[in-house]
């Protein structure tokens, strides 16, 4: 097994410290190493196992054997520190959590200056704890330690992704070696207007973060991704989400589920126009005229309209600088709040995936000094 770890920006004295982990080896070895990092760096522990855990492992065996191998590696690691494998569920190693706000745009190759498909994504979140409170003296903000995970397994596709909640099986956004990009966004409409029913612990099936890891590990294009989404059982541990998925061929789609999680909706992109999504479900609205009125500059509806109008005012093809500017126009950098919080909301990172080159340009929020926001500047990473 090959392992490399680097701090690519930030420090313990800044808002966040970002590490790039590169692991090459068997899925068993990858799982064991990720468990070691989760435990040593964040004291992450597996959940207590329920009586359904054996059925969950059987599900992975039949539907996602790559993850089962990683779970077995994590199980092996924890067995060496006196945690019995029959008492715990090793399918997730959560070290933080929360509900992000996001603005994502997919630019088909016909719309970019350099002819490569591009996904541009803001990840917005409170600068406080997962509940938006001011961190205590011995407490870190929820997103103090995001990771760039670069995995090269012996079985399944290689991938480069951002992780911030969970170490073993979760993804927030990423790209694989076949040119598939995945992104997730909170479904604020479902959370605001309907009772939600999180499981708060693993179940049989794939949770809201694991499903994107499955797509990166096993899917080469959006048709394979659609099939995987339809063929697998979904549940959410904490929050309902929706996804934008894109591939190297210039195809994209948004995947959504009804608030009761009983219906699925897919919205295919247009190969000649960018596809936009924020934090409301597209299936609820036939046109923008149906959006609720709001004066909040950075509401999920106004961010969507701002992006669409900005793109419409400018003719394709679009440069990378233009793509950066579009997302910067809807980034959180003032007194706007994504949700009620004691701490300000900030765009914690802006990632640009160049699908043809299998690269990420990513810019992180590092804190503030004298009311001036400090950012890392765009860091280039290649798969």
mmCIF file of C-alpha atoms in Angstrom:
data_model
loop_
_atom_site.group_PDB
_atom_site.id
_atom_site.type_symbol
_atom_site.label_atom_id
_atom_site.label_comp_id
_atom_site.label_asym_id
_atom_site.label_seq_id
_atom_site.Cartn_x
_atom_site.Cartn_y
_atom_site.Cartn_z
ATOM 1 C CA UNK A 1 0.000 0.000 0.000
ATOM 2 C CA UNK A 2 1.120 3.569 -0.755
ATOM 3 C CA UNK A 3 0.080 6.413 1.557
ATOM 4 C CA UNK A 4 0.894 10.120 1.451
ATOM 5 C CA UNK A 5 -0.514 12.933 3.582
ATOM 6 C CA UNK A 6 0.045 16.668 3.060
ATOM 7 C CA UNK A 7 -1.407 19.826 4.557
ATOM 8 C CA UNK A 8 -2.287 21.827 1.445
ATOM 9 C CA UNK A 9 -3.617 24.974 3.120
ATOM 10 C CA UNK A 10 -4.534 26.403 6.497
ATOM 11 C CA UNK A 11 -3.212 25.524 9.941
ATOM 12 C CA UNK A 12 -4.438 24.808 13.484
ATOM 13 C CA UNK A 13 -4.327 28.589 14.051
ATOM 14 C CA UNK A 14 -6.693 29.340 11.172
ATOM 15 C CA UNK A 15 -10.356 28.494 10.628
ATOM 16 C CA UNK A 16 -9.507 25.268 8.856
ATOM 17 C CA UNK A 17 -6.615 22.996 8.053
ATOM 18 C CA UNK A 18 -7.026 21.043 4.823
ATOM 19 C CA UNK A 19 -5.207 17.770 4.213
ATOM 20 C CA UNK A 20 -4.688 15.875 0.977
ATOM 21 C CA UNK A 21 -4.606 12.108 1.511
ATOM 22 C CA UNK A 22 -3.375 9.871 -1.295
ATOM 23 C CA UNK A 23 -3.863 6.128 -0.840
ATOM 24 C CA UNK A 24 -3.110 3.375 -3.315
ATOM 25 C CA UNK A 25 -3.823 -0.268 -2.522
ATOM 26 C CA UNK A 26 -6.547 -2.814 -1.882
ATOM 27 C CA UNK A 27 -9.940 -1.641 -0.673
ATOM 28 C CA UNK A 28 -9.284 -3.522 2.561
ATOM 29 C CA UNK A 29 -6.072 -1.527 3.089
ATOM 30 C CA UNK A 30 -7.807 1.738 2.128
ATOM 31 C CA UNK A 31 -10.558 1.103 4.673
ATOM 32 C CA UNK A 32 -8.068 0.235 7.384
ATOM 33 C CA UNK A 33 -6.009 3.376 6.741
ATOM 34 C CA UNK A 34 -9.056 5.671 6.676
ATOM 35 C CA UNK A 35 -10.213 4.168 9.986
ATOM 36 C CA UNK A 36 -6.791 4.852 11.494
ATOM 37 C CA UNK A 37 -6.887 8.497 10.368
ATOM 38 C CA UNK A 38 -10.480 8.982 11.560
ATOM 39 C CA UNK A 39 -9.667 7.582 14.986
ATOM 40 C CA UNK A 40 -6.253 9.180 15.504
ATOM 41 C CA UNK A 41 -7.132 12.627 14.130
ATOM 42 C CA UNK A 42 -10.750 12.966 15.230
ATOM 43 C CA UNK A 43 -11.488 10.220 17.773
ATOM 44 C CA UNK A 44 -14.182 8.991 15.364
ATOM 45 C CA UNK A 45 -15.896 5.837 16.558
ATOM 46 C CA UNK A 46 -18.214 3.347 14.853
ATOM 47 C CA UNK A 47 -21.881 3.216 15.777
ATOM 48 C CA UNK A 48 -23.162 0.486 18.101
ATOM 49 C CA UNK A 49 -24.432 -2.315 15.871
ATOM 50 C CA UNK A 50 -28.148 -3.015 15.604
ATOM 51 C CA UNK A 51 -29.736 -6.379 14.889
ATOM 52 C CA UNK A 52 -30.003 -5.263 11.239
ATOM 53 C CA UNK A 53 -26.236 -4.918 10.816
ATOM 54 C CA UNK A 54 -25.912 -8.453 9.415
ATOM 55 C CA UNK A 55 -28.488 -7.581 6.740
ATOM 56 C CA UNK A 56 -26.622 -4.368 5.995
ATOM 57 C CA UNK A 57 -23.407 -6.307 5.395
ATOM 58 C CA UNK A 58 -25.318 -8.707 3.164
ATOM 59 C CA UNK A 59 -26.636 -5.713 1.204
ATOM 60 C CA UNK A 60 -23.093 -4.445 0.660
ATOM 61 C CA UNK A 61 -21.944 -7.926 -0.357
ATOM 62 C CA UNK A 62 -24.615 -8.087 -3.059
ATOM 63 C CA UNK A 63 -24.691 -4.442 -4.168
ATOM 64 C CA UNK A 64 -21.443 -2.741 -3.165
ATOM 65 C CA UNK A 65 -18.640 -5.236 -2.442
ATOM 66 C CA UNK A 66 -16.022 -2.467 -2.737
ATOM 67 C CA UNK A 67 -17.420 -0.784 0.369
ATOM 68 C CA UNK A 68 -17.705 -4.127 2.161
ATOM 69 C CA UNK A 69 -13.951 -4.632 1.668
ATOM 70 C CA UNK A 70 -13.291 -1.175 3.151
ATOM 71 C CA UNK A 71 -15.597 -1.924 6.081
ATOM 72 C CA UNK A 72 -13.659 -5.132 6.729
ATOM 73 C CA UNK A 73 -10.437 -3.101 6.729
ATOM 74 C CA UNK A 74 -11.922 -0.635 9.228
ATOM 75 C CA UNK A 75 -13.153 -3.543 11.350
ATOM 76 C CA UNK A 76 -9.641 -4.990 11.383
ATOM 77 C CA UNK A 77 -8.147 -1.673 12.509
ATOM 78 C CA UNK A 78 -10.567 -1.238 15.405
ATOM 79 C CA UNK A 79 -10.125 -4.851 16.502
ATOM 80 C CA UNK A 80 -6.528 -3.939 17.341
ATOM 81 C CA UNK A 81 -7.678 -1.292 19.813
ATOM 82 C CA UNK A 82 -10.015 -3.623 21.697
ATOM 83 C CA UNK A 83 -13.269 -2.777 19.932
ATOM 84 C CA UNK A 84 -15.114 -6.007 19.202
ATOM 85 C CA UNK A 85 -16.428 -6.318 15.677
ATOM 86 C CA UNK A 86 -19.695 -7.954 16.742
ATOM 87 C CA UNK A 87 -20.715 -4.969 18.852
ATOM 88 C CA UNK A 88 -20.212 -2.113 16.394
ATOM 89 C CA UNK A 89 -21.283 -0.998 12.940
ATOM 90 C CA UNK A 90 -18.214 -0.076 10.888
ATOM 91 C CA UNK A 91 -19.995 1.218 7.771
ATOM 92 C CA UNK A 92 -19.529 4.904 8.704
ATOM 93 C CA UNK A 93 -16.939 6.880 10.643
ATOM 94 C CA UNK A 94 -18.533 10.301 11.170
ATOM 95 C CA UNK A 95 -16.386 12.980 12.769
ATOM 96 C CA UNK A 96 -18.621 16.001 12.084
ATOM 97 C CA UNK A 97 -21.957 16.785 10.471
ATOM 98 C CA UNK A 98 -24.197 19.580 9.331
ATOM 99 C CA UNK A 99 -26.485 20.907 6.638
ATOM 100 C CA UNK A 100 -24.712 22.728 3.799
ATOM 101 C CA UNK A 101 -26.088 25.267 1.391
ATOM 102 C CA UNK A 102 -24.723 25.038 -2.122
ATOM 103 C CA UNK A 103 -24.823 26.575 -5.578
ATOM 104 C CA UNK A 104 -23.733 24.288 -8.421
ATOM 105 C CA UNK A 105 -23.425 24.922 -12.171
ATOM 106 C CA UNK A 106 -22.526 22.421 -14.885
ATOM 107 C CA UNK A 107 -21.040 23.905 -18.065
ATOM 108 C CA UNK A 108 -21.170 21.490 -21.041
ATOM 109 C CA UNK A 109 -18.091 21.490 -23.307
ATOM 110 C CA UNK A 110 -19.979 23.487 -25.969
ATOM 111 C CA UNK A 111 -20.184 26.396 -23.495
ATOM 112 C CA UNK A 112 -16.562 26.616 -22.264
ATOM 113 C CA UNK A 113 -13.645 28.386 -23.943
ATOM 114 C CA UNK A 114 -11.331 25.387 -23.657
ATOM 115 C CA UNK A 115 -13.947 22.842 -24.750
ATOM 116 C CA UNK A 116 -13.945 20.796 -21.557
ATOM 117 C CA UNK A 117 -17.024 20.165 -19.391
ATOM 118 C CA UNK A 118 -16.792 21.982 -16.048
ATOM 119 C CA UNK A 119 -18.636 21.718 -12.723
ATOM 120 C CA UNK A 120 -18.461 24.808 -10.492
ATOM 121 C CA UNK A 121 -19.605 24.414 -6.894
ATOM 122 C CA UNK A 122 -19.955 26.614 -3.785
ATOM 123 C CA UNK A 123 -20.115 24.839 -0.436
ATOM 124 C CA UNK A 124 -21.769 27.204 2.064
ATOM 125 C CA UNK A 125 -21.939 26.577 5.793
ATOM 126 C CA UNK A 126 -22.005 28.254 9.179
ATOM 127 C CA UNK A 127 -18.609 29.125 10.658
ATOM 128 C CA UNK A 128 -19.767 27.795 14.007
ATOM 129 C CA UNK A 129 -20.569 24.365 15.339
ATOM 130 C CA UNK A 130 -22.919 21.990 13.515
ATOM 131 C CA UNK A 131 -25.818 23.767 15.246
ATOM 132 C CA UNK A 132 -24.502 27.230 14.319
ATOM 133 C CA UNK A 133 -23.322 28.104 17.810
ATOM 134 C CA UNK A 134 -20.072 29.823 18.742
ATOM 135 C CA UNK A 135 -17.466 27.102 19.428
ATOM 136 C CA UNK A 136 -16.364 26.708 23.040
ATOM 137 C CA UNK A 137 -12.715 27.290 23.937
ATOM 138 C CA UNK A 138 -11.842 23.615 23.444
ATOM 139 C CA UNK A 139 -14.160 23.107 20.458
ATOM 140 C CA UNK A 140 -13.500 23.453 16.746
ATOM 141 C CA UNK A 141 -15.901 24.719 14.095
ATOM 142 C CA UNK A 142 -17.778 21.956 12.299
ATOM 143 C CA UNK A 143 -15.623 22.247 9.184
ATOM 144 C CA UNK A 144 -12.224 22.808 10.721
ATOM 145 C CA UNK A 145 -10.757 19.682 9.098
ATOM 146 C CA UNK A 146 -11.907 18.887 5.568
ATOM 147 C CA UNK A 147 -9.958 16.370 3.498
ATOM 148 C CA UNK A 148 -9.165 15.920 -0.157
ATOM 149 C CA UNK A 149 -9.229 12.140 -0.553
ATOM 150 C CA UNK A 150 -7.389 10.683 -3.532
ATOM 151 C CA UNK A 151 -8.023 6.952 -3.706
ATOM 152 C CA UNK A 152 -6.484 4.482 -6.158
ATOM 153 C CA UNK A 153 -8.046 1.110 -5.283
ATOM 154 C CA UNK A 154 -7.206 -2.252 -6.808
ATOM 155 C CA UNK A 155 -10.907 -2.698 -7.603
ATOM 156 C CA UNK A 156 -13.166 0.198 -8.668
ATOM 157 C CA UNK A 157 -12.329 3.547 -10.227
ATOM 158 C CA UNK A 158 -9.783 5.984 -8.824
ATOM 159 C CA UNK A 159 -11.257 9.216 -7.477
ATOM 160 C CA UNK A 160 -10.454 12.647 -6.086
ATOM 161 C CA UNK A 161 -13.067 14.024 -3.728
ATOM 162 C CA UNK A 162 -13.781 16.403 -0.855
ATOM 163 C CA UNK A 163 -14.818 14.939 2.482
ATOM 164 C CA UNK A 164 -15.787 16.860 5.570
ATOM 165 C CA UNK A 165 -18.269 14.802 7.609
ATOM 166 C CA UNK A 166 -17.264 11.213 7.344
ATOM 167 C CA UNK A 167 -13.993 9.461 6.626
ATOM 168 C CA UNK A 168 -14.764 5.944 5.415
ATOM 169 C CA UNK A 169 -17.671 5.995 2.971
ATOM 170 C CA UNK A 170 -18.899 9.552 2.418
ATOM 171 C CA UNK A 171 -18.387 12.142 -0.329
ATOM 172 C CA UNK A 172 -19.427 15.807 -0.606
ATOM 173 C CA UNK A 173 -18.203 16.357 -4.156
ATOM 174 C CA UNK A 174 -15.665 14.602 -6.353
ATOM 175 C CA UNK A 175 -14.491 13.244 -9.698
ATOM 176 C CA UNK A 176 -13.386 9.786 -10.768
ATOM 177 C CA UNK A 177 -10.899 8.496 -13.346
ATOM 178 C CA UNK A 178 -13.686 7.963 -15.910
ATOM 179 C CA UNK A 179 -14.734 11.614 -15.824
ATOM 180 C CA UNK A 180 -17.838 11.376 -13.637
ATOM 181 C CA UNK A 181 -18.413 14.296 -11.234
ATOM 182 C CA UNK A 182 -20.789 14.132 -8.265
ATOM 183 C CA UNK A 183 -22.076 16.931 -6.020
ATOM 184 C CA UNK A 184 -24.644 17.050 -3.247
ATOM 185 C CA UNK A 185 -26.892 19.874 -2.052
ATOM 186 C CA UNK A 186 -29.261 20.139 0.897
ATOM 187 C CA UNK A 187 -32.971 19.998 0.119
ATOM 188 C CA UNK A 188 -33.968 22.993 2.243
ATOM 189 C CA UNK A 189 -37.534 22.920 0.986
ATOM 190 C CA UNK A 190 -38.134 19.450 2.433
ATOM 191 C CA UNK A 191 -36.444 20.400 5.686
ATOM 192 C CA UNK A 192 -38.377 23.666 6.059
ATOM 193 C CA UNK A 193 -41.862 22.635 5.003
ATOM 194 C CA UNK A 194 -42.204 18.967 5.983
ATOM 195 C CA UNK A 195 -41.395 16.761 8.954
ATOM 196 C CA UNK A 196 -38.193 14.873 8.257
ATOM 197 C CA UNK A 197 -37.339 11.399 9.509
ATOM 198 C CA UNK A 198 -33.582 10.935 9.798
ATOM 199 C CA UNK A 199 -32.406 7.533 10.968
ATOM 200 C CA UNK A 200 -29.505 8.963 13.046
ATOM 201 C CA UNK A 201 -27.715 5.644 12.586
ATOM 202 C CA UNK A 202 -26.822 3.273 9.740
ATOM 203 C CA UNK A 203 -29.571 1.254 8.071
ATOM 204 C CA UNK A 204 -29.734 -1.378 5.343
ATOM 205 C CA UNK A 205 -28.974 0.461 2.099
ATOM 206 C CA UNK A 206 -26.915 3.570 1.311
ATOM 207 C CA UNK A 207 -27.113 6.868 3.161
ATOM 208 C CA UNK A 208 -26.977 10.362 1.667
ATOM 209 C CA UNK A 209 -23.154 10.428 1.548
ATOM 210 C CA UNK A 210 -22.482 6.779 0.673
ATOM 211 C CA UNK A 211 -24.519 6.872 -2.522
ATOM 212 C CA UNK A 212 -22.117 9.385 -4.091
ATOM 213 C CA UNK A 213 -19.138 7.252 -3.091
ATOM 214 C CA UNK A 214 -20.820 4.315 -4.858
ATOM 215 C CA UNK A 215 -21.164 6.405 -8.037
ATOM 216 C CA UNK A 216 -17.491 7.414 -7.974
ATOM 217 C CA UNK A 217 -16.345 3.851 -7.327
ATOM 218 C CA UNK A 218 -18.480 2.124 -9.946
ATOM 219 C CA UNK A 219 -19.955 4.484 -12.583
ATOM 220 C CA UNK A 220 -18.316 5.837 -15.760
ATOM 221 C CA UNK A 221 -21.131 8.018 -17.132
ATOM 222 C CA UNK A 222 -24.519 9.438 -16.211
ATOM 223 C CA UNK A 223 -26.485 6.474 -17.580
ATOM 224 C CA UNK A 224 -24.629 4.141 -15.229
ATOM 225 C CA UNK A 225 -25.148 6.685 -12.430
ATOM 226 C CA UNK A 226 -28.904 6.846 -13.081
ATOM 227 C CA UNK A 227 -29.122 3.057 -13.015
ATOM 228 C CA UNK A 228 -27.195 2.894 -9.722
ATOM 229 C CA UNK A 229 -29.409 5.566 -8.153
ATOM 230 C CA UNK A 230 -32.582 3.766 -9.203
ATOM 231 C CA UNK A 231 -31.382 0.263 -8.308
ATOM 232 C CA UNK A 232 -30.148 0.973 -4.779
ATOM 233 C CA UNK A 233 -32.025 1.554 -1.554
ATOM 234 C CA UNK A 234 -31.655 5.107 -0.192
ATOM 235 C CA UNK A 235 -32.091 6.518 3.285
ATOM 236 C CA UNK A 236 -30.783 9.622 5.036
ATOM 237 C CA UNK A 237 -28.969 9.561 8.347
ATOM 238 C CA UNK A 238 -29.361 13.283 9.015
ATOM 239 C CA UNK A 239 -30.805 15.321 6.127
ATOM 240 C CA UNK A 240 -32.527 14.896 2.750
ATOM 241 C CA UNK A 241 -30.342 15.956 -0.179
ATOM 242 C CA UNK A 242 -30.395 16.166 -3.939
ATOM 243 C CA UNK A 243 -27.550 15.681 -6.412
ATOM 244 C CA UNK A 244 -26.091 17.068 -9.616
ATOM 245 C CA UNK A 245 -24.141 14.463 -11.600
ATOM 246 C CA UNK A 246 -22.132 15.149 -14.793
ATOM 247 C CA UNK A 247 -19.802 13.245 -17.113
ATOM 248 C CA UNK A 248 -17.006 13.805 -19.626
ATOM 249 C CA UNK A 249 -19.412 13.501 -22.557
ATOM 250 C CA UNK A 250 -21.161 16.758 -21.672
ATOM 251 C CA UNK A 251 -24.176 15.116 -20.048
ATOM 252 C CA UNK A 252 -25.636 16.064 -16.689
ATOM 253 C CA UNK A 253 -28.723 15.523 -14.568
ATOM 254 C CA UNK A 254 -30.195 16.508 -11.224
ATOM 255 C CA UNK A 255 -31.541 13.655 -9.073
ATOM 256 C CA UNK A 256 -34.258 14.419 -6.548
ATOM 257 C CA UNK A 257 -36.716 12.580 -4.345
ATOM 258 C CA UNK A 258 -40.080 13.738 -3.044
ATOM 259 C CA UNK A 259 -40.208 14.972 0.548
ATOM 260 C CA UNK A 260 -41.628 11.587 1.543
ATOM 261 C CA UNK A 261 -38.765 9.885 -0.354
ATOM 262 C CA UNK A 262 -41.381 7.849 -2.236
ATOM 263 C CA UNK A 263 -40.875 9.278 -5.755
ATOM 264 C CA UNK A 264 -37.755 9.934 -7.824
ATOM 265 C CA UNK A 265 -37.229 12.761 -10.299
ATOM 266 C CA UNK A 266 -34.430 13.301 -12.805
ATOM 267 C CA UNK A 267 -33.829 16.522 -14.733
ATOM 268 C CA UNK A 268 -31.463 16.152 -17.671
ATOM 269 C CA UNK A 269 -29.236 19.050 -18.639
ATOM 270 C CA UNK A 270 -29.075 20.641 -22.080
ATOM 271 C CA UNK A 271 -25.771 20.025 -23.888
ATOM 272 C CA UNK A 272 -25.867 23.611 -25.177
ATOM 273 C CA UNK A 273 -26.655 25.406 -21.913
ATOM 274 C CA UNK A 274 -25.352 25.299 -18.328
ATOM 275 C CA UNK A 275 -27.433 23.452 -15.740
ATOM 276 C CA UNK A 276 -27.999 25.213 -12.406
ATOM 277 C CA UNK A 277 -29.181 23.924 -9.026
ATOM 278 C CA UNK A 278 -29.213 25.342 -5.487
ATOM 279 C CA UNK A 279 -31.119 24.193 -2.380
ATOM 280 C CA UNK A 280 -34.690 23.861 -3.553
ATOM 281 C CA UNK A 281 -36.118 20.886 -5.456
ATOM 282 C CA UNK A 282 -36.646 21.544 -9.142
ATOM 283 C CA UNK A 283 -39.631 19.204 -9.323
ATOM 284 C CA UNK A 284 -41.778 21.617 -7.288
ATOM 285 C CA UNK A 285 -41.608 24.514 -9.742
ATOM 286 C CA UNK A 286 -42.582 24.715 -13.398
ATOM 287 C CA UNK A 287 -41.011 28.163 -13.810
ATOM 288 C CA UNK A 288 -39.146 30.824 -11.858
ATOM 289 C CA UNK A 289 -42.331 32.889 -11.615
ATOM 290 C CA UNK A 290 -43.557 30.346 -9.057
ATOM 291 C CA UNK A 291 -40.667 30.958 -6.646
ATOM 292 C CA UNK A 292 -41.624 32.422 -3.245
ATOM 293 C CA UNK A 293 -40.868 36.134 -2.878
ATOM 294 C CA UNK A 294 -37.896 36.869 -0.652
ATOM 295 C CA UNK A 295 -35.691 39.894 0.004
ATOM 296 C CA UNK A 296 -32.777 37.725 1.090
ATOM 297 C CA UNK A 297 -30.030 38.311 -1.478
ATOM 298 C CA UNK A 298 -28.614 34.829 -0.989
ATOM 299 C CA UNK A 299 -31.779 32.815 -0.563
ATOM 300 C CA UNK A 300 -31.800 29.537 -2.464
ATOM 301 C CA UNK A 301 -34.213 31.048 -5.000
ATOM 302 C CA UNK A 302 -32.302 34.302 -5.507
ATOM 303 C CA UNK A 303 -28.995 32.500 -5.872
ATOM 304 C CA UNK A 304 -30.531 30.351 -8.611
ATOM 305 C CA UNK A 305 -31.930 33.403 -10.436
ATOM 306 C CA UNK A 306 -28.696 35.376 -10.047
ATOM 307 C CA UNK A 307 -26.664 32.582 -11.636
ATOM 308 C CA UNK A 308 -29.136 32.100 -14.483
ATOM 309 C CA UNK A 309 -29.305 35.838 -15.215
ATOM 310 C CA UNK A 310 -25.525 36.259 -15.067
ATOM 311 C CA UNK A 311 -25.035 33.434 -17.553
ATOM 312 C CA UNK A 312 -27.826 34.719 -19.807
ATOM 313 C CA UNK A 313 -26.308 38.231 -19.943
ATOM 314 C CA UNK A 314 -23.050 36.819 -21.270
ATOM 315 C CA UNK A 315 -22.656 34.735 -24.386
ATOM 316 C CA UNK A 316 -20.805 31.437 -24.474
ATOM 317 C CA UNK A 317 -18.122 30.262 -24.613
ATOM 318 C CA UNK A 318 -17.260 31.000 -20.991
ATOM 319 C CA UNK A 319 -13.777 31.332 -19.538
ATOM 320 C CA UNK A 320 -12.636 29.883 -16.217
ATOM 321 C CA UNK A 321 -12.461 33.434 -14.852
ATOM 322 C CA UNK A 322 -16.091 33.977 -15.812
ATOM 323 C CA UNK A 323 -17.043 30.676 -14.188
ATOM 324 C CA UNK A 324 -15.270 31.745 -11.003
ATOM 325 C CA UNK A 325 -17.031 35.111 -11.044
ATOM 326 C CA UNK A 326 -20.494 33.556 -11.450
ATOM 327 C CA UNK A 327 -20.080 31.584 -8.229
ATOM 328 C CA UNK A 328 -18.420 34.487 -6.450
ATOM 329 C CA UNK A 329 -21.543 36.563 -7.125
ATOM 330 C CA UNK A 330 -23.553 34.152 -4.962
ATOM 331 C CA UNK A 331 -20.910 33.412 -2.325
ATOM 332 C CA UNK A 332 -21.488 34.217 1.346
ATOM 333 C CA UNK A 333 -19.129 37.008 2.343
ATOM 334 C CA UNK A 334 -21.351 39.541 4.153
ATOM 335 C CA UNK A 335 -24.025 39.459 6.861
ATOM 336 C CA UNK A 336 -26.302 37.077 4.957
ATOM 337 C CA UNK A 337 -27.202 33.888 6.775
ATOM 338 C CA UNK A 338 -27.960 30.576 5.151
ATOM 339 C CA UNK A 339 -29.952 29.603 8.248
ATOM 340 C CA UNK A 340 -30.405 30.905 11.777
ATOM 341 C CA UNK A 341 -27.004 30.868 13.450
ATOM 342 C CA UNK A 342 -24.918 32.702 16.019
ATOM 343 C CA UNK A 343 -22.034 32.652 13.534
ATOM 344 C CA UNK A 344 -21.867 34.039 9.996
ATOM 345 C CA UNK A 345 -22.300 31.820 6.966
ATOM 346 C CA UNK A 346 -19.368 31.639 4.584
ATOM 347 C CA UNK A 347 -18.610 29.869 1.333
ATOM 348 C CA UNK A 348 -16.156 27.399 2.847
ATOM 349 C CA UNK A 349 -14.883 26.313 -0.543
ATOM 350 C CA UNK A 350 -15.445 26.902 -4.224
ATOM 351 C CA UNK A 351 -14.419 23.939 -6.351
ATOM 352 C CA UNK A 352 -14.093 23.849 -10.135
ATOM 353 C CA UNK A 353 -13.893 20.403 -11.722
ATOM 354 C CA UNK A 354 -12.335 20.298 -15.190
ATOM 355 C CA UNK A 355 -13.655 16.940 -16.303
ATOM 356 C CA UNK A 356 -11.479 16.444 -19.372
ATOM 357 C CA UNK A 357 -8.291 16.985 -17.363
ATOM 358 C CA UNK A 358 -9.582 15.213 -14.190
ATOM 359 C CA UNK A 359 -8.540 18.196 -12.085
ATOM 360 C CA UNK A 360 -9.912 20.377 -9.280
ATOM 361 C CA UNK A 361 -9.273 24.058 -8.697
ATOM 362 C CA UNK A 362 -10.393 24.694 -5.127
ATOM 363 C CA UNK A 363 -10.366 27.823 -2.952
ATOM 364 C CA UNK A 364 -10.899 27.529 0.830
ATOM 365 C CA UNK A 365 -12.102 29.959 3.501
ATOM 366 C CA UNK A 366 -9.393 30.329 6.170
ATOM 367 C CA UNK A 367 -10.907 32.887 8.526
ATOM 368 C CA UNK A 368 -11.174 36.627 9.028
ATOM 369 C CA UNK A 369 -8.978 39.369 10.380
ATOM 370 C CA UNK A 370 -10.119 42.973 10.893
ATOM 371 C CA UNK A 371 -13.338 42.136 9.015
ATOM 372 C CA UNK A 372 -11.314 40.992 6.011
ATOM 373 C CA UNK A 373 -11.962 37.476 4.764
ATOM 374 C CA UNK A 374 -8.880 35.346 4.239
ATOM 375 C CA UNK A 375 -8.966 32.673 1.538
ATOM 376 C CA UNK A 376 -6.401 30.182 0.339
ATOM 377 C CA UNK A 377 -6.496 31.113 -3.339
ATOM 378 C CA UNK A 378 -7.165 28.401 -5.911
ATOM 379 C CA UNK A 379 -5.205 25.195 -5.365
ATOM 380 C CA UNK A 380 -4.744 22.869 -8.337
ATOM 381 C CA UNK A 381 -5.078 19.116 -7.747
ATOM 382 C CA UNK A 382 -4.986 16.410 -10.390
ATOM 383 C CA UNK A 383 -6.197 12.821 -10.327
#
